[in-house]
Coordinates of C-alpha atoms and ligand atoms in Angstrom, one line a residue:
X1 CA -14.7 3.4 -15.1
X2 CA -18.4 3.0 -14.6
X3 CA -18.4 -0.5 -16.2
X4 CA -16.0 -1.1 -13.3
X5 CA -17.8 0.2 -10.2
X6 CA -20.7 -1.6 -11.3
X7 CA -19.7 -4.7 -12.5
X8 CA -20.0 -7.6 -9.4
X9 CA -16.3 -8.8 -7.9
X10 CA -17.1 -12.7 -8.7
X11 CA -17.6 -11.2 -12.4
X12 CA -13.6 -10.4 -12.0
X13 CA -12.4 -13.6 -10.4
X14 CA -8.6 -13.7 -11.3
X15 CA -8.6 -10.6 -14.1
X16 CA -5.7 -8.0 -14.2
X17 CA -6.3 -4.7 -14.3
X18 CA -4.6 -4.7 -18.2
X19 CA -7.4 -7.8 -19.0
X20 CA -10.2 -5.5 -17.8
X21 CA -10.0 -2.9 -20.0
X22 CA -9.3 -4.6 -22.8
X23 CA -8.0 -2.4 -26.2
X24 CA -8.7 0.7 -24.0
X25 CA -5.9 0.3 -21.7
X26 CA -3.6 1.3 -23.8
X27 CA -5.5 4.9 -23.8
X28 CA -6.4 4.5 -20.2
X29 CA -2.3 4.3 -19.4
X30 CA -1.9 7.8 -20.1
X31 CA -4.7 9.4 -17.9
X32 CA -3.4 11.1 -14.7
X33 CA -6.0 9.1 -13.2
X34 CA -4.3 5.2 -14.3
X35 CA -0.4 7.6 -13.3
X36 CA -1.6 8.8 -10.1
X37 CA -3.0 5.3 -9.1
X38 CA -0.3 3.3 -10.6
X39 CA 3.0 5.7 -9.0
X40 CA 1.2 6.7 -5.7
X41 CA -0.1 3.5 -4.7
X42 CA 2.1 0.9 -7.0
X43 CA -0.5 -1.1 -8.8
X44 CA 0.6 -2.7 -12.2
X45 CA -1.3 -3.7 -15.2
X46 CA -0.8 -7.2 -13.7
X47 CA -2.5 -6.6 -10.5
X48 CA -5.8 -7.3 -9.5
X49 CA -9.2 -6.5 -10.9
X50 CA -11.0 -7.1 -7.8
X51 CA -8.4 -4.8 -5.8
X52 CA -8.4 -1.6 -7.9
X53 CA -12.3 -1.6 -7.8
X54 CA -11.6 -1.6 -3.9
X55 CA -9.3 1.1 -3.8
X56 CA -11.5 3.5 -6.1
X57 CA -14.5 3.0 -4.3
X58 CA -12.9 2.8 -0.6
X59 CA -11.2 5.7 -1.2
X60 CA -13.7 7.5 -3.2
X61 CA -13.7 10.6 -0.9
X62 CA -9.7 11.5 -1.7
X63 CA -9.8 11.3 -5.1
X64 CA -10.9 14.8 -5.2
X65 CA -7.7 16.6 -4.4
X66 CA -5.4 13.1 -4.5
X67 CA -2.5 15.6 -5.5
X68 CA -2.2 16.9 -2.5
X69 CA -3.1 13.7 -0.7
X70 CA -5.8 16.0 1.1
X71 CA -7.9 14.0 3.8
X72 CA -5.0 11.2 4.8
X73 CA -3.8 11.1 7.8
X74 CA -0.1 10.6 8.8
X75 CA 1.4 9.6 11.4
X76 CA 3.5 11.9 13.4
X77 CA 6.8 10.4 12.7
X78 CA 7.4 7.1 10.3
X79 CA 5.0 4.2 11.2
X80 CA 7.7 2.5 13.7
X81 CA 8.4 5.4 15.7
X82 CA 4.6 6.4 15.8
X83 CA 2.8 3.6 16.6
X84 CA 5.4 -0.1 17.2
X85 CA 7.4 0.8 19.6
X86 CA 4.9 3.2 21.8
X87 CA 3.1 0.4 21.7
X88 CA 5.6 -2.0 22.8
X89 CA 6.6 -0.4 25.8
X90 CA 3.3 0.2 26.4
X91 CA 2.1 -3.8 26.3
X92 CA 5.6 -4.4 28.1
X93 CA 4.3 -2.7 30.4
X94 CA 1.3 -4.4 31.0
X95 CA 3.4 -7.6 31.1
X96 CA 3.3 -8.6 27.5
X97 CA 6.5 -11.2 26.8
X98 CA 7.9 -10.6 23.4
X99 CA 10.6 -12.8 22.4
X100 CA 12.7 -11.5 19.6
X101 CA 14.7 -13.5 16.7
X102 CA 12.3 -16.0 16.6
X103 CA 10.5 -18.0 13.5
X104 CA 7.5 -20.0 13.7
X105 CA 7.5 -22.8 11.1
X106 CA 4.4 -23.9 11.7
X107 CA 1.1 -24.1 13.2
X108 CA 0.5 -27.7 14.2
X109 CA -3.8 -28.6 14.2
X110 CA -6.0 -31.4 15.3
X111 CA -7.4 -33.3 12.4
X112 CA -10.5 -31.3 11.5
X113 CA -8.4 -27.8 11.6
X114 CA -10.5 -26.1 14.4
X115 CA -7.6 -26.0 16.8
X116 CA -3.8 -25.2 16.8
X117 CA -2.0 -27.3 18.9
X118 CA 1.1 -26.5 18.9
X119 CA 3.3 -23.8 17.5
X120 CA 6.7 -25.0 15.9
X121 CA 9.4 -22.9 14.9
X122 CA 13.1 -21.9 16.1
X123 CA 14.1 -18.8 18.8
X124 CA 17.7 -18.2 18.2
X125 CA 19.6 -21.1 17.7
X126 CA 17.0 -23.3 19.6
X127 CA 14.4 -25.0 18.3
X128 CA 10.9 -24.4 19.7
X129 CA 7.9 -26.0 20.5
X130 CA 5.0 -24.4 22.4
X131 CA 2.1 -26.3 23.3
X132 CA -1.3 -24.2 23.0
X133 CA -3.6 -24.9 25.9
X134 CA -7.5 -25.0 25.9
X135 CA -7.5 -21.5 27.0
X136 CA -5.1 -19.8 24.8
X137 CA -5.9 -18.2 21.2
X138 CA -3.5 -17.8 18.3
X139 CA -3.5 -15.0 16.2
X140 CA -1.0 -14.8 13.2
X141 CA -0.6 -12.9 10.4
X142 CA -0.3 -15.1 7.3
X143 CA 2.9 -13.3 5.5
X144 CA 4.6 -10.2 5.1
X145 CA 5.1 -7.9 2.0
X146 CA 8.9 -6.9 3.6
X147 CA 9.3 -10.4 3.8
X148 CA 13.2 -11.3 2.4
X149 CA 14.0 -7.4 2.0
X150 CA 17.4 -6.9 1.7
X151 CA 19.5 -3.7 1.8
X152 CA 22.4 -1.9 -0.4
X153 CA 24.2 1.0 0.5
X154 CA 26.4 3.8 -0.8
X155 CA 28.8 1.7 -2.8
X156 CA 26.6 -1.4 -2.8
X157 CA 24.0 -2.7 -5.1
X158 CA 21.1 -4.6 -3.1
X159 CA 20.9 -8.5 -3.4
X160 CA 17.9 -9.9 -4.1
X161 CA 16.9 -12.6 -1.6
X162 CA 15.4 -15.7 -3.9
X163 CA 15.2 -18.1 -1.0
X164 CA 12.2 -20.4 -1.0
X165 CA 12.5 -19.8 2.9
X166 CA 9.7 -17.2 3.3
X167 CA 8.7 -16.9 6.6
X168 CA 4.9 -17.2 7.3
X169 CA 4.0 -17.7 3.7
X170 CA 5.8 -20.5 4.5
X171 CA 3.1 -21.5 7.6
X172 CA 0.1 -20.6 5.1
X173 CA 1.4 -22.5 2.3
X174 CA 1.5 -25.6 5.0
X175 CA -1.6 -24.7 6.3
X176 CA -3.5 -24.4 2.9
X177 CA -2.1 -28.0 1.9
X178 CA -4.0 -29.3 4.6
X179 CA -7.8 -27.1 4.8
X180 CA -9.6 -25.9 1.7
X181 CA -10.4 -22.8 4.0
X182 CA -6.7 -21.5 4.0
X183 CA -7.0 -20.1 1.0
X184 CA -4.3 -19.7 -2.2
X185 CA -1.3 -18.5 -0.9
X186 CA 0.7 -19.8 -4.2
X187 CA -1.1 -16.6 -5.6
X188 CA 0.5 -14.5 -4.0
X189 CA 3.6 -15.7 -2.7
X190 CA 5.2 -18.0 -5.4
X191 CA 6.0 -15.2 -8.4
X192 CA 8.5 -12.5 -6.9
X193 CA 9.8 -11.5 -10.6
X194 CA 6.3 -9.8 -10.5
X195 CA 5.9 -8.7 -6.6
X196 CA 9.0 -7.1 -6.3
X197 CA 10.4 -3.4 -6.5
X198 CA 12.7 -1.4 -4.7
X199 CA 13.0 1.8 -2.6
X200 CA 15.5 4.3 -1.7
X201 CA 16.1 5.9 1.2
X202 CA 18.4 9.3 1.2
X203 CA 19.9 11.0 4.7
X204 CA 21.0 14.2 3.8
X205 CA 23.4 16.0 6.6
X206 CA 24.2 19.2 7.3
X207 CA 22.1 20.9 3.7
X208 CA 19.3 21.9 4.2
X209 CA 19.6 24.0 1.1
X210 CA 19.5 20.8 -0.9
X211 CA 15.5 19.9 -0.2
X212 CA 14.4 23.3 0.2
X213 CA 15.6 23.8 -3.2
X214 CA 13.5 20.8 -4.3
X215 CA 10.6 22.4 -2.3
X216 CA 10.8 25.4 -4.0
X217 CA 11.2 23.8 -7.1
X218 CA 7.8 21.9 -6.8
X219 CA 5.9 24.6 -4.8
X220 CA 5.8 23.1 -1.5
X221 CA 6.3 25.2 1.9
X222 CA 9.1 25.0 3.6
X223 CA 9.7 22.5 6.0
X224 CA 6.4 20.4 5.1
X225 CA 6.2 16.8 3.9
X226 CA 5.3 16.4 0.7
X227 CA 2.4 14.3 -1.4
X228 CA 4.0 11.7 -3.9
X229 CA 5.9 13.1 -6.6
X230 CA 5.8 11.3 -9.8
X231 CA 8.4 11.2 -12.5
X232 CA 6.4 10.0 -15.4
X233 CA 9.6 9.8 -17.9
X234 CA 11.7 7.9 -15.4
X235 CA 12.7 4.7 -16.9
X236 CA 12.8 3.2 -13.3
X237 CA 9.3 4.3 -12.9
X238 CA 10.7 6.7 -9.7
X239 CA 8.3 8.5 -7.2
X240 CA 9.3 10.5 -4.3
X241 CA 8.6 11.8 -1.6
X242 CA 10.3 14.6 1.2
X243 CA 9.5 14.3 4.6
X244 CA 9.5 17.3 7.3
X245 CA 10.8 14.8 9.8
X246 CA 10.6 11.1 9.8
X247 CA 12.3 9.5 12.3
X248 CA 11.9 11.1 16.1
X249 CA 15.6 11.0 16.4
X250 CA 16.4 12.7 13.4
X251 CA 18.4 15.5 14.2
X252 CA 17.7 19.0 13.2
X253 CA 20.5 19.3 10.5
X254 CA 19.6 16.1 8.9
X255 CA 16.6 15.7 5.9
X256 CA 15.1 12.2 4.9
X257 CA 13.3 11.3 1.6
X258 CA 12.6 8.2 -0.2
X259 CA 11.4 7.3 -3.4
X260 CA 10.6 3.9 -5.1
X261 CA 11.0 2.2 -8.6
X262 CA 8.6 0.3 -9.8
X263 CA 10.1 -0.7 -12.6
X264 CA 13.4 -0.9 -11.1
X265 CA 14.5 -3.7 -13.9
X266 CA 14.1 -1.7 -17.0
X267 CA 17.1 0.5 -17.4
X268 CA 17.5 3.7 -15.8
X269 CA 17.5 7.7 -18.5
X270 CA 20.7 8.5 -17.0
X271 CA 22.5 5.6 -15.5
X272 CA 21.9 3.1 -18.3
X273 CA 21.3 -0.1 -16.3
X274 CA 18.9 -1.4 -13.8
X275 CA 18.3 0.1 -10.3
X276 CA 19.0 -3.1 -9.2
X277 CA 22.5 -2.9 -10.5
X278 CA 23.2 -0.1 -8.9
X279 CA 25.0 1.1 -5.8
X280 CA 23.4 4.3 -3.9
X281 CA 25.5 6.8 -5.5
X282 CA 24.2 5.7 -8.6
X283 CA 20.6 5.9 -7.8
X284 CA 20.9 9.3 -6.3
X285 CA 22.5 10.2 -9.7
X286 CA 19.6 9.1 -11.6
X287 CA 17.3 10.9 -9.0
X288 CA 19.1 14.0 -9.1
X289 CA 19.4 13.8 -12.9
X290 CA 15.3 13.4 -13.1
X291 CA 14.9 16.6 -10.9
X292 CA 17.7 18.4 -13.4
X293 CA 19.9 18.7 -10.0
X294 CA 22.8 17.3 -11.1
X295 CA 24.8 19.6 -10.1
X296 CA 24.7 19.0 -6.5
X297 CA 25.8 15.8 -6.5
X298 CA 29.2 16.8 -5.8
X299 CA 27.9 18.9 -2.7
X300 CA 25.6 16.2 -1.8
X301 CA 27.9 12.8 -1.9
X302 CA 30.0 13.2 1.4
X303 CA 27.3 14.2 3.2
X304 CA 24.0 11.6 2.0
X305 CA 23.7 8.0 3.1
X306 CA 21.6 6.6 0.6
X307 CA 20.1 3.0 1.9
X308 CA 18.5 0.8 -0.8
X309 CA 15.8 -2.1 -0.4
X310 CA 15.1 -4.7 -2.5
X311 CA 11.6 -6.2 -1.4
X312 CA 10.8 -9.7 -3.4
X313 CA 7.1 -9.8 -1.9
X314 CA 6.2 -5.9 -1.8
X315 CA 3.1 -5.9 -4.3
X316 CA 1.9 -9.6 -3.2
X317 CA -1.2 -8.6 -1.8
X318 CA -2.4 -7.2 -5.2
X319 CA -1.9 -10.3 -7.2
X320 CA -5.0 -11.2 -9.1
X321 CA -7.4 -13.3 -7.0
X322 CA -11.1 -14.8 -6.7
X323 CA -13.4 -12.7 -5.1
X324 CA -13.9 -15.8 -2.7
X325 CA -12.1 -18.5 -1.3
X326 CA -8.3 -17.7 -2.1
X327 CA -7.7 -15.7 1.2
X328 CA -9.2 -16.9 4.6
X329 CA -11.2 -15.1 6.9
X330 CA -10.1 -13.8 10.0
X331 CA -11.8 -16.2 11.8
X332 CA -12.2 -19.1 10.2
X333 CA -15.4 -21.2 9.4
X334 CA -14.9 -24.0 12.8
X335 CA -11.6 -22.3 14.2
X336 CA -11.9 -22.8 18.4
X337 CA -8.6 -20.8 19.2
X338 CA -6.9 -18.9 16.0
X339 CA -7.4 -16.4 13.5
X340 CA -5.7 -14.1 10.9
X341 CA -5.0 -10.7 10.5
X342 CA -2.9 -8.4 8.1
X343 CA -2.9 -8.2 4.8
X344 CA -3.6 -11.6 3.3
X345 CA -6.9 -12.0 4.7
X346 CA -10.6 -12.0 3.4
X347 CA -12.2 -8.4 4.8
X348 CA -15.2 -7.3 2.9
X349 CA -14.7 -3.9 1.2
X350 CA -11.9 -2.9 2.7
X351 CA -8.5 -2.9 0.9
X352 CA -4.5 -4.1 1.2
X353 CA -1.1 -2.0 1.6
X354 CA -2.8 -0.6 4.2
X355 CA -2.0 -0.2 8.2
X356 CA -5.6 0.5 9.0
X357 CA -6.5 -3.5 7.6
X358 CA -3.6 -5.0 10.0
X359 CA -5.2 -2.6 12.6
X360 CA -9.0 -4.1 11.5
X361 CA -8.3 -7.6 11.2
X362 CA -6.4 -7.5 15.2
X363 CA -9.4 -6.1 16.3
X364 CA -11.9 -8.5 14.7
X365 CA -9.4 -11.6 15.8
X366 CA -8.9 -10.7 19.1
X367 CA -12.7 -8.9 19.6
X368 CA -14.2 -12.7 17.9
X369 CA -11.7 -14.9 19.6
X370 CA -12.2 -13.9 23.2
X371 CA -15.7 -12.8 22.8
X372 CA -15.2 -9.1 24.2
X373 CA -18.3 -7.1 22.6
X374 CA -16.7 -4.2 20.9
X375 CA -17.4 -2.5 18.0
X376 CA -14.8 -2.9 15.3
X377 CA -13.9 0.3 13.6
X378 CA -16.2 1.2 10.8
X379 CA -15.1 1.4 7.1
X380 CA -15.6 4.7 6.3
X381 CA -18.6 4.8 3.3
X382 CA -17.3 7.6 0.9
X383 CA -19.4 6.0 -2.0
X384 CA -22.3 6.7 -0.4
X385 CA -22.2 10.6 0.0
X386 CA -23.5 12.1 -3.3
X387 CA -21.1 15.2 -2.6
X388 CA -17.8 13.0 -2.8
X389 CA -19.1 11.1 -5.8
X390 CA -20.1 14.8 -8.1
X391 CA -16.6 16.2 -6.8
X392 CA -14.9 13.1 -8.4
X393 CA -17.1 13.5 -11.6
X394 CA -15.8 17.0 -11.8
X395 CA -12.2 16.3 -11.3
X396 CA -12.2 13.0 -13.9
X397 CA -13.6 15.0 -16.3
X398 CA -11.6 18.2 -15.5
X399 CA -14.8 20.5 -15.4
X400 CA -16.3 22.6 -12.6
X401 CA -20.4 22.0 -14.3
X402 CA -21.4 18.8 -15.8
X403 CA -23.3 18.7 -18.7
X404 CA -25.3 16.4 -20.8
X405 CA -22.5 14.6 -22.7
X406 CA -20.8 14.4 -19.4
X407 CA -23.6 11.7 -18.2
X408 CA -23.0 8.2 -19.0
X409 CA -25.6 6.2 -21.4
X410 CA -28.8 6.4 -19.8
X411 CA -31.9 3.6 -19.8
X412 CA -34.0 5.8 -22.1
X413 CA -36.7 5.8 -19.9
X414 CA -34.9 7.4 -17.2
X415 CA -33.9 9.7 -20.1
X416 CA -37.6 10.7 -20.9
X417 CA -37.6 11.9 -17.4
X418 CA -36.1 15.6 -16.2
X419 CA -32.5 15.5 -16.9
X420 CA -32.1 19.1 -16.9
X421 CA -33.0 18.9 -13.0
X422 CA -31.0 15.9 -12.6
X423 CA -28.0 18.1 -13.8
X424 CA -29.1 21.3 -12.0
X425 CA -29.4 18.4 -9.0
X426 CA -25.6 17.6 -9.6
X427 CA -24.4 21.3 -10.1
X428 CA -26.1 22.3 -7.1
X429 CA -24.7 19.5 -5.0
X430 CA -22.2 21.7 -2.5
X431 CA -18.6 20.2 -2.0
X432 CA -16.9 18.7 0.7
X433 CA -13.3 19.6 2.6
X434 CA -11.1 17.7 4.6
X435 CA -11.1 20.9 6.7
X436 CA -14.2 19.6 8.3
X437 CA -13.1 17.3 11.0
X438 CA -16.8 15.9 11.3
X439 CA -15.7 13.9 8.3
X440 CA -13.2 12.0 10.4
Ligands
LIG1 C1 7.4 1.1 1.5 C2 6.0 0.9 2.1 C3 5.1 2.0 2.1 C4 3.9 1.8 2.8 N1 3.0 2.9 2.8 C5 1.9 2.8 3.5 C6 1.0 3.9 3.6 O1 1.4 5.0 3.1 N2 -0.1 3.8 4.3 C7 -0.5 2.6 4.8 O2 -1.6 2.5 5.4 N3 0.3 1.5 4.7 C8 1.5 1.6 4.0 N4 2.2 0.5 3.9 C9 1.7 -0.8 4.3 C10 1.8 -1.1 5.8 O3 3.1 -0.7 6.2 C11 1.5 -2.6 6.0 O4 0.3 -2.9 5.5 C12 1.5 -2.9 7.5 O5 2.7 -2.5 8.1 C13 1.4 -4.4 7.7 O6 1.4 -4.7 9.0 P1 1.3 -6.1 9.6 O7 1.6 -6.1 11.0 O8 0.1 -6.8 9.1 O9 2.5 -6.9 8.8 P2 4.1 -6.7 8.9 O10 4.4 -5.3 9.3 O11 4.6 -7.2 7.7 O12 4.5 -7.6 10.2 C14 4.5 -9.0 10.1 C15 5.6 -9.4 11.1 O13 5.6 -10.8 11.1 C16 6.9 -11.2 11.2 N5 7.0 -12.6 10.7 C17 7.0 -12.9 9.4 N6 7.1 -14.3 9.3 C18 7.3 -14.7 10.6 C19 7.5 -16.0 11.1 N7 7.5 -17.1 10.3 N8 7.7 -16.1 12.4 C20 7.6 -15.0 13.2 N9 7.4 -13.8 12.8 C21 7.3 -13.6 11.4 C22 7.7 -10.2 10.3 O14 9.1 -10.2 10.7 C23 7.0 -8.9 10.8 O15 7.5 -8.3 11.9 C24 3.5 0.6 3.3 C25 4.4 -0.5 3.3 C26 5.7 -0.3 2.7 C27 6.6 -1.5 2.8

């Protein structure tokens, strides 16, 4: 682990997480630290390098009490309900045109690639063709990890969508055949054997006394959302998770919670077959049998809707990559009127999977592209606040004083010099709670 937050990205250029540790990642499977990150945030051994050093060091400051997924902030209701469609009404207001069912093909460019053109694409059953004037700017995201999701149901497996019709990883891929400074998009786009995994999505009506029982069971409150739960002898890979209330129109005798498997391929412990082979009621067997509740399936089956996703691209963003030059900037290097933003974009430091990048890379495209001088929101530095990085010595090595053997090899000069006060430093160094909203 301290090879890896020192070692320099370029030094990882295209590495899994598996090729990085070498002989030691068969040990370094069965830590709760490689099972927390691997469930909770759905890295594989496949996935990038260059990405999990991100993630440890950008979020540094949870890792403390990750359990609990103390210190991250949720939104009120699911991210739709939240934060889309208030904001929709609100830009509708303001006189923002959206048009709906529409795909852009592509982004047509001058020759040098400083300038889009024209966008391309088809709105409804028309096609369309918008000309870009001097004065407009284009900002597009470059793909989408629910890109081709499709859905299953009660008494319906999903159907995995393997069309080569994959919305705008279909513009980047044009636009990288053309410019250098597009990036790789075949890296992360082109291998959805590898990308993929599906979720599942339970509505519960009218019994309550079903997730209160699974509340109970793993010593959450009532009535509270709960952190990941992971069920590390689930063949499917399952994690789960309860939610106090998801959607704003939920209604009060209705409970919601989801869970994914990452390994949805291999065969399930109870149902003996893939999760993709399975209908709903299948799944929620399997789930049920994992949490030793079979017996309310029964009870549960007329009254649960159990919706199923299959999501070819869902891990794309944390396909192994060069530190440089395989993702664009947001702005890039000569662009007069377009930029990127979301996930697939170069953003130094900060990390993918996340809504607070899409919300980043908006505000650096629209911030750089109209020239409005406006600070972009900070990247909170975690890894530089002595207090987050002794609490996460502590909790690694399960120990509330570190002690000599506890230190990693030292230059033996620095050994020479007072390492009892360097750990009295360390032992001394007071701890840090979420509590304190200074923090945020
Ligand atoms: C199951 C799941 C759990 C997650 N959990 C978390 C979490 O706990 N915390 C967190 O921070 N993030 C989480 N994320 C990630 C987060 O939701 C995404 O990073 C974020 O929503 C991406 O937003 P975006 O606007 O960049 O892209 P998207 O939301 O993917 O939006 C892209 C849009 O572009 C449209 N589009 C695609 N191609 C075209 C085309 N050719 N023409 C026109 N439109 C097109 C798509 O339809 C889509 O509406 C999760 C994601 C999933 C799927």
């Amino acid at each position: 682990m301290m090879q890896m937050l020192t070692m320099p990205e370029n030094e990882m250029d295209g590495m899994t997480i598996e090729e990085f540790f070498g002989n030691t990642f068969e040990e370094f499977r069965m830590t709760p630290t490689w099972q927390c990150f691997h469930t909770m945030l759905a890295f594989k051994d496949y996935h990038s390098m260059i990405e999990m050093k991100r993630y440890m060091i950008r979020f540094i400051q949870f890792q403390p009490r990750m359990e609990v997924l103390d210190g991250i902030l949720h939104t009120k209701y699911n991210e739709f309900d939240s934060l889309i469609d208030p904001i929709l009404h609100w830009l509708t207001e303001k006189g923002v045109h959206f048009v709906p069912d529409t795909t852009v093909t592509d982004l047509e460019m001058d020759a040098g690639c400083t300038t889009v053109t024209r966008i391309v694409g088809v709105s409804g059953s028309s096609a369309l063709s918008v000309p870009v004037q001097a004065q407009d700017m284009v900002i597009s995201t470059l793909g989408s990890m629910t890109q081709n999701s499709t859905y299953g149901d009660n008494t319906h497996p999903v159907q995995m969508n393997l069309s080569t019709e994959k919305g705008f990883f279909s513009v980047w891929e044009k636009l990288a055949a053309r410019d250098e400074r597009f990036g790789h998009p075949e890296k992360f786009a082109e291998n959805t054997e590898a990308t993929k995994w599906m979720s599942a999505f339970v509505t519960v009506k009218d019994c309550k006394a079903f997730c209160a029982a699974i509340r109970k069971k793993y010593g959450y409150p009532k009535d509270t959302t709960t952190g990941a739960i992971s069920v590390l002898d689930s063949g499917w890979d399952i994690s789960f998770v309860l939610y106090d209330k998801y959607f704003a129109s939920q209604a009060a005798d209705e409970d919601i919670l989801w869970f994914d498997g990452l390994w949805g391929e291999r065969d399930g412990n109870y149902i003996k077959k893939p999760m993709c082979d399975c209908t709903g009621e299948e799944v929620l067997q399997e789930f049920l049998y994992h949490l030793d509740m079979l017996e309310w399936y029964e009870k549960l089956m007329p009254r649960t809707y159990v919706s199923l996703a299959m999501m070819p691209y869902i891990t794309s963003q944390f396909m192994p990559r060069s530190s440089k030059g395989d993702r664009p900037s947001v702005i890039p290097e000569g662009s007069r009127n377009y930029a990127f933003i979301g996930q697939y974009v170069e953003l130094e430091g900060d990390v993918v999977f996340t809504v607070e990048t899409s919300v980043r890379t908006a505000m650096m495209a629209a911030y750089g592209l109209s020239g409005i001088d406006r600070k972009v929101l900070p990247l909170y530095q975690g890894q530089y606040d002595i207090r987050w990085l002794v609490m996460c010595m502590k909790k690694m090595l399960e120990t509330d004083e570190i002690k000599f053997s506890d230190l990693p090899p030292m230059n033996p000069l620095t050994m020479k010099k007072d390492v009892q006060g360097l750990l009295a430093f360390l032992n001394a160094t007071p701890s840090l709670s979420w509590d304190d909203k200074q923090l945020y």
